[in-house]
C-alpha cells in the first residue's frame, strides 16, 4: 500500500480517477481557444477561417488515425509533440535543442522516478511490449534533460522570475514523488495550463475574452463528451485499477490528438508574429 491521501492510498482507484479528471478538465481548455487566437492574429474572413478549421480538424484526425494504425509510432510522435510543446514554456532558453530537452524533462523525470508505472502506461497506450523500452529510453534521457532544466531554472532565477522557479521546482518534486498520472496532472494543470491561459489573455483583445472563455468551455465539454462516449463503447467506464490504467492511457491519447493541431497552430502563430513588418 502506498502513501495515504485522506482515506485512500495515493495510488488508489479514487485518487487516480480524480487525477485523470482534473488533468483533462483543467488542462484541455487552455488549447480550446485556438480559433479565437487565429482569428485575432490573421483577421481572417469566413472562407479562410473555414479552411483553418478544416486543417485543424484534419491534423487531429491524422493523429487519431495514427493511434489506430501504428500506436507505437503514435506514442513516439506524442512524446516529440509533448517535448516541443512543453519546451515553449522555457522562454529564457534559446529556441531549438535546449527548449526541446527542457520540455522532454517532464516525461523523462516521471519515467526515471516510476519506470514500471510509466512502462505499464506506455504499454497500455500502444497495446505493445515496446512500451517498456520506450519508457526505459525516456528514463535514460532524464540526466541530460534535467541538466538543461537546471540551467533554465538558474537563468530564470537570475532574471528575477523566482515564482516561476519555485513553481517549476514544486512540479518536478511532484513528478519525482507521486504516481505518474498524478504528478503529470499537477504539472499540466498547476503550471503549464495557467501559463498558456495568461498568453491567451494577453493575445486577445479584452472584448473577446468572454467569447474565448465560452468557446474554450464549449469545446472542452464537446471533446470530453466524445471521449467518454468512446470509453463507454470500449467498456472502460469501470473503477477497477486495471481499467483505470487503460483509461489513463486513453486520456493521454486524447491529449495527443488535441495537442497535434494546437502545437501546429502555435508554431504558425509564432512565425506570423515574428514575420518582418508584422504589426
PDB file of N, CA, C and O in Angstrom, residues 149-186:
ATOM      1  N   UNK A 149      17.232  21.589 -17.746  1.00  0.00           N
ATOM      2  CA  UNK A 149      16.212  22.228 -16.919  1.00  0.00           C
ATOM      3  C   UNK A 149      16.847  23.050 -15.809  1.00  0.00           C
ATOM      4  O   UNK A 149      16.411  24.175 -15.511  1.00  0.00           O
ATOM      5  N   UNK A 150      17.883  22.507 -15.192  1.00  0.00           N
ATOM      6  CA  UNK A 150      18.582  23.234 -14.130  1.00  0.00           C
ATOM      7  C   UNK A 150      19.185  24.532 -14.664  1.00  0.00           C
ATOM      8  O   UNK A 150      19.097  25.583 -14.003  1.00  0.00           O
ATOM      9  N   UNK A 151      19.764  24.466 -15.857  1.00  0.00           N
ATOM     10  CA  UNK A 151      20.309  25.678 -16.477  1.00  0.00           C
ATOM     11  C   UNK A 151      19.186  26.701 -16.675  1.00  0.00           C
ATOM     12  O   UNK A 151      19.351  27.902 -16.380  1.00  0.00           O
ATOM     13  N   UNK A 152      18.050  26.244 -17.169  1.00  0.00           N
ATOM     14  CA  UNK A 152      16.918  27.143 -17.364  1.00  0.00           C
ATOM     15  C   UNK A 152      16.434  27.759 -16.072  1.00  0.00           C
ATOM     16  O   UNK A 152      16.103  28.952 -16.014  1.00  0.00           O
ATOM     17  N   UNK A 153      16.388  26.968 -15.005  1.00  0.00           N
ATOM     18  CA  UNK A 153      15.954  27.488 -13.712  1.00  0.00           C
ATOM     19  C   UNK A 153      16.922  28.541 -13.183  1.00  0.00           C
ATOM     20  O   UNK A 153      16.509  29.559 -12.615  1.00  0.00           O
ATOM     21  N   UNK A 154      18.216  28.302 -13.374  1.00  0.00           N
ATOM     22  CA  UNK A 154      19.213  29.279 -12.927  1.00  0.00           C
ATOM     23  C   UNK A 154      19.051  30.583 -13.700  1.00  0.00           C
ATOM     24  O   UNK A 154      19.078  31.688 -13.112  1.00  0.00           O
ATOM     25  N   UNK A 155      18.876  30.480 -15.017  1.00  0.00           N
ATOM     26  CA  UNK A 155      18.690  31.684 -15.832  1.00  0.00           C
ATOM     27  C   UNK A 155      17.415  32.422 -15.434  1.00  0.00           C
ATOM     28  O   UNK A 155      17.396  33.663 -15.379  1.00  0.00           O
ATOM     29  N   UNK A 156      16.351  31.658 -15.163  1.00  0.00           N
ATOM     30  CA  UNK A 156      15.095  32.288 -14.755  1.00  0.00           C
ATOM     31  C   UNK A 156      15.236  32.981 -13.404  1.00  0.00           C
ATOM     32  O   UNK A 156      14.709  34.081 -13.194  1.00  0.00           O
ATOM     33  N   UNK A 157      15.954  32.349 -12.485  1.00  0.00           N
ATOM     34  CA  UNK A 157      16.177  32.946 -11.164  1.00  0.00           C
ATOM     35  C   UNK A 157      16.986  34.244 -11.297  1.00  0.00           C
ATOM     36  O   UNK A 157      16.654  35.266 -10.677  1.00  0.00           O
ATOM     37  N   UNK A 158      18.033  34.209 -12.110  1.00  0.00           N
ATOM     38  CA  UNK A 158      18.859  35.395 -12.306  1.00  0.00           C
ATOM     39  C   UNK A 158      18.087  36.524 -12.972  1.00  0.00           C
ATOM     40  O   UNK A 158      18.382  37.708 -12.750  1.00  0.00           O
ATOM     41  N   UNK A 159      17.084  36.163 -13.792  1.00  0.00           N
ATOM     42  CA  UNK A 159      16.267  37.175 -14.460  1.00  0.00           C
ATOM     43  C   UNK A 159      15.154  37.707 -13.566  1.00  0.00           C
ATOM     44  O   UNK A 159      14.397  38.582 -13.989  1.00  0.00           O
ATOM     45  N   UNK A 160      15.055  37.178 -12.335  1.00  0.00           N
ATOM     46  CA  UNK A 160      14.043  37.657 -11.403  1.00  0.00           C
ATOM     47  C   UNK A 160      12.740  36.896 -11.411  1.00  0.00           C
ATOM     48  O   UNK A 160      11.792  37.274 -10.707  1.00  0.00           O
ATOM     49  N   UNK A 161      12.659  35.812 -12.201  1.00  0.00           N
ATOM     50  CA  UNK A 161      11.418  35.022 -12.280  1.00  0.00           C
ATOM     51  C   UNK A 161      11.397  33.956 -11.181  1.00  0.00           C
ATOM     52  O   UNK A 161      11.372  32.747 -11.450  1.00  0.00           O
ATOM     53  N   UNK A 162      11.412  34.405  -9.936  1.00  0.00           N
ATOM     54  CA  UNK A 162      11.571  33.463  -8.831  1.00  0.00           C
ATOM     55  C   UNK A 162      10.300  32.653  -8.560  1.00  0.00           C
ATOM     56  O   UNK A 162      10.381  31.495  -8.142  1.00  0.00           O
ATOM     57  N   UNK A 163       9.138  33.256  -8.801  1.00  0.00           N
ATOM     58  CA  UNK A 163       7.893  32.498  -8.643  1.00  0.00           C
ATOM     59  C   UNK A 163       7.845  31.350  -9.647  1.00  0.00           C
ATOM     60  O   UNK A 163       7.412  30.234  -9.324  1.00  0.00           O
ATOM     61  N   UNK A 164       8.308  31.617 -10.872  1.00  0.00           N
ATOM     62  CA  UNK A 164       8.382  30.578 -11.902  1.00  0.00           C
ATOM     63  C   UNK A 164       9.298  29.443 -11.467  1.00  0.00           C
ATOM     64  O   UNK A 164       8.973  28.260 -11.612  1.00  0.00           O
ATOM     65  N   UNK A 165      10.459  29.782 -10.932  1.00  0.00           N
ATOM     66  CA  UNK A 165      11.423  28.781 -10.490  1.00  0.00           C
ATOM     67  C   UNK A 165      10.830  27.921  -9.380  1.00  0.00           C
ATOM     68  O   UNK A 165      10.948  26.685  -9.394  1.00  0.00           O
ATOM     69  N   UNK A 166      10.177  28.546  -8.422  1.00  0.00           N
ATOM     70  CA  UNK A 166       9.593  27.783  -7.314  1.00  0.00           C
ATOM     71  C   UNK A 166       8.463  26.882  -7.802  1.00  0.00           C
ATOM     72  O   UNK A 166       8.328  25.733  -7.361  1.00  0.00           O
ATOM     73  N   UNK A 167       7.651  27.393  -8.738  1.00  0.00           N
ATOM     74  CA  UNK A 167       6.559  26.575  -9.277  1.00  0.00           C
ATOM     75  C   UNK A 167       7.106  25.385 -10.051  1.00  0.00           C
ATOM     76  O   UNK A 167       6.610  24.252  -9.924  1.00  0.00           O
ATOM     77  N   UNK A 168       8.139  25.616 -10.867  1.00  0.00           N
ATOM     78  CA  UNK A 168       8.752  24.512 -11.609  1.00  0.00           C
ATOM     79  C   UNK A 168       9.369  23.492 -10.655  1.00  0.00           C
ATOM     80  O   UNK A 168       9.236  22.279 -10.862  1.00  0.00           O
ATOM     81  N   UNK A 169      10.036  23.969  -9.618  1.00  0.00           N
ATOM     82  CA  UNK A 169      10.670  23.061  -8.662  1.00  0.00           C
ATOM     83  C   UNK A 169       9.624  22.187  -7.981  1.00  0.00           C
ATOM     84  O   UNK A 169       9.822  20.972  -7.809  1.00  0.00           O
ATOM     85  N   UNK A 170       8.497  22.783  -7.600  1.00  0.00           N
ATOM     86  CA  UNK A 170       7.417  22.005  -6.977  1.00  0.00           C
ATOM     87  C   UNK A 170       6.853  20.982  -7.953  1.00  0.00           C
ATOM     88  O   UNK A 170       6.543  19.846  -7.569  1.00  0.00           O
ATOM     89  N   UNK A 171       6.739  21.377  -9.221  1.00  0.00           N
ATOM     90  CA  UNK A 171       6.220  20.446 -10.227  1.00  0.00           C
ATOM     91  C   UNK A 171       7.127  19.234 -10.381  1.00  0.00           C
ATOM     92  O   UNK A 171       6.664  18.087 -10.440  1.00  0.00           O
ATOM     93  N   UNK A 172       8.434  19.475 -10.430  1.00  0.00           N
ATOM     94  CA  UNK A 172       9.365  18.356 -10.576  1.00  0.00           C
ATOM     95  C   UNK A 172       9.424  17.503  -9.313  1.00  0.00           C
ATOM     96  O   UNK A 172       9.626  16.288  -9.383  1.00  0.00           O
ATOM     97  N   UNK A 173       9.218  18.123  -8.158  1.00  0.00           N
ATOM     98  CA  UNK A 173       9.132  17.343  -6.922  1.00  0.00           C
ATOM     99  C   UNK A 173       7.937  16.395  -6.977  1.00  0.00           C
ATOM    100  O   UNK A 173       8.029  15.236  -6.549  1.00  0.00           O
ATOM    101  N   UNK A 174       6.819  16.881  -7.538  1.00  0.00           N
ATOM    102  CA  UNK A 174       5.645  16.020  -7.680  1.00  0.00           C
ATOM    103  C   UNK A 174       5.897  14.905  -8.687  1.00  0.00           C
ATOM    104  O   UNK A 174       5.485  13.748  -8.475  1.00  0.00           O
ATOM    105  N   UNK A 175       6.564  15.219  -9.793  1.00  0.00           N
ATOM    106  CA  UNK A 175       6.867  14.196 -10.793  1.00  0.00           C
ATOM    107  C   UNK A 175       7.789  13.121 -10.228  1.00  0.00           C
ATOM    108  O   UNK A 175       7.710  11.946 -10.621  1.00  0.00           O
ATOM    109  N   UNK A 176       8.656  13.510  -9.292  1.00  0.00           N
ATOM    110  CA  UNK A 176       9.605  12.557  -8.714  1.00  0.00           C
ATOM    111  C   UNK A 176       8.999  11.715  -7.596  1.00  0.00           C
ATOM    112  O   UNK A 176       9.490  10.623  -7.323  1.00  0.00           O
ATOM    113  N   UNK A 177       7.969  12.210  -6.937  1.00  0.00           N
ATOM    114  CA  UNK A 177       7.471  11.541  -5.731  1.00  0.00           C
ATOM    115  C   UNK A 177       6.068  10.957  -5.860  1.00  0.00           C
ATOM    116  O   UNK A 177       5.697  10.097  -5.052  1.00  0.00           O
ATOM    117  N   UNK A 178       5.296  11.386  -6.844  1.00  0.00           N
ATOM    118  CA  UNK A 178       3.919  10.921  -6.979  1.00  0.00           C
ATOM    119  C   UNK A 178       3.788   9.956  -8.151  1.00  0.00           C
ATOM    120  O   UNK A 178       4.638   9.952  -9.048  1.00  0.00           O
ATOM    121  N   UNK A 179       2.740   9.137  -8.176  1.00  0.00           N
ATOM    122  CA  UNK A 179       2.497   8.308  -9.361  1.00  0.00           C
ATOM    123  C   UNK A 179       2.415   9.172 -10.607  1.00  0.00           C
ATOM    124  O   UNK A 179       1.982  10.334 -10.535  1.00  0.00           O
ATOM    125  N   UNK A 180       2.843   8.639 -11.761  1.00  0.00           N
ATOM    126  CA  UNK A 180       2.959   9.464 -12.968  1.00  0.00           C
ATOM    127  C   UNK A 180       1.697  10.231 -13.349  1.00  0.00           C
ATOM    128  O   UNK A 180       1.783  11.407 -13.710  1.00  0.00           O
ATOM    129  N   UNK A 181       0.524   9.583 -13.283  1.00  0.00           N
ATOM    130  CA  UNK A 181      -0.703  10.271 -13.663  1.00  0.00           C
ATOM    131  C   UNK A 181      -0.960  11.479 -12.769  1.00  0.00           C
ATOM    132  O   UNK A 181      -1.402  12.534 -13.229  1.00  0.00           O
ATOM    133  N   UNK A 182      -0.661  11.327 -11.477  1.00  0.00           N
ATOM    134  CA  UNK A 182      -0.911  12.422 -10.533  1.00  0.00           C
ATOM    135  C   UNK A 182       0.154  13.502 -10.666  1.00  0.00           C
ATOM    136  O   UNK A 182      -0.155  14.702 -10.718  1.00  0.00           O
ATOM    137  N   UNK A 183       1.420  13.086 -10.735  1.00  0.00           N
ATOM    138  CA  UNK A 183       2.496  14.056 -10.877  1.00  0.00           C
ATOM    139  C   UNK A 183       2.365  14.872 -12.151  1.00  0.00           C
ATOM    140  O   UNK A 183       2.539  16.100 -12.137  1.00  0.00           O
ATOM    141  N   UNK A 184       2.032  14.210 -13.271  1.00  0.00           N
ATOM    142  CA  UNK A 184       1.861  14.937 -14.518  1.00  0.00           C
ATOM    143  C   UNK A 184       0.653  15.865 -14.435  1.00  0.00           C
ATOM    144  O   UNK A 184       0.690  16.991 -14.954  1.00  0.00           O
ATOM    145  N   UNK A 185      -0.407  15.404 -13.782  1.00  0.00           N
ATOM    146  CA  UNK A 185      -1.591  16.250 -13.639  1.00  0.00           C
ATOM    147  C   UNK A 185      -1.288  17.538 -12.892  1.00  0.00           C
ATOM    148  O   UNK A 185      -1.778  18.612 -13.246  1.00  0.00           O
ATOM    149  N   UNK A 186      -0.471  17.428 -11.846  1.00  0.00           N
ATOM    150  CA  UNK A 186      -0.081  18.625 -11.086  1.00  0.00           C
ATOM    151  C   UNK A 186       0.672  19.590 -11.995  1.00  0.00           C
ATOM    152  O   UNK A 186       0.402  20.803 -12.007  1.00  0.00           O
TER     153      UNK A 186
END
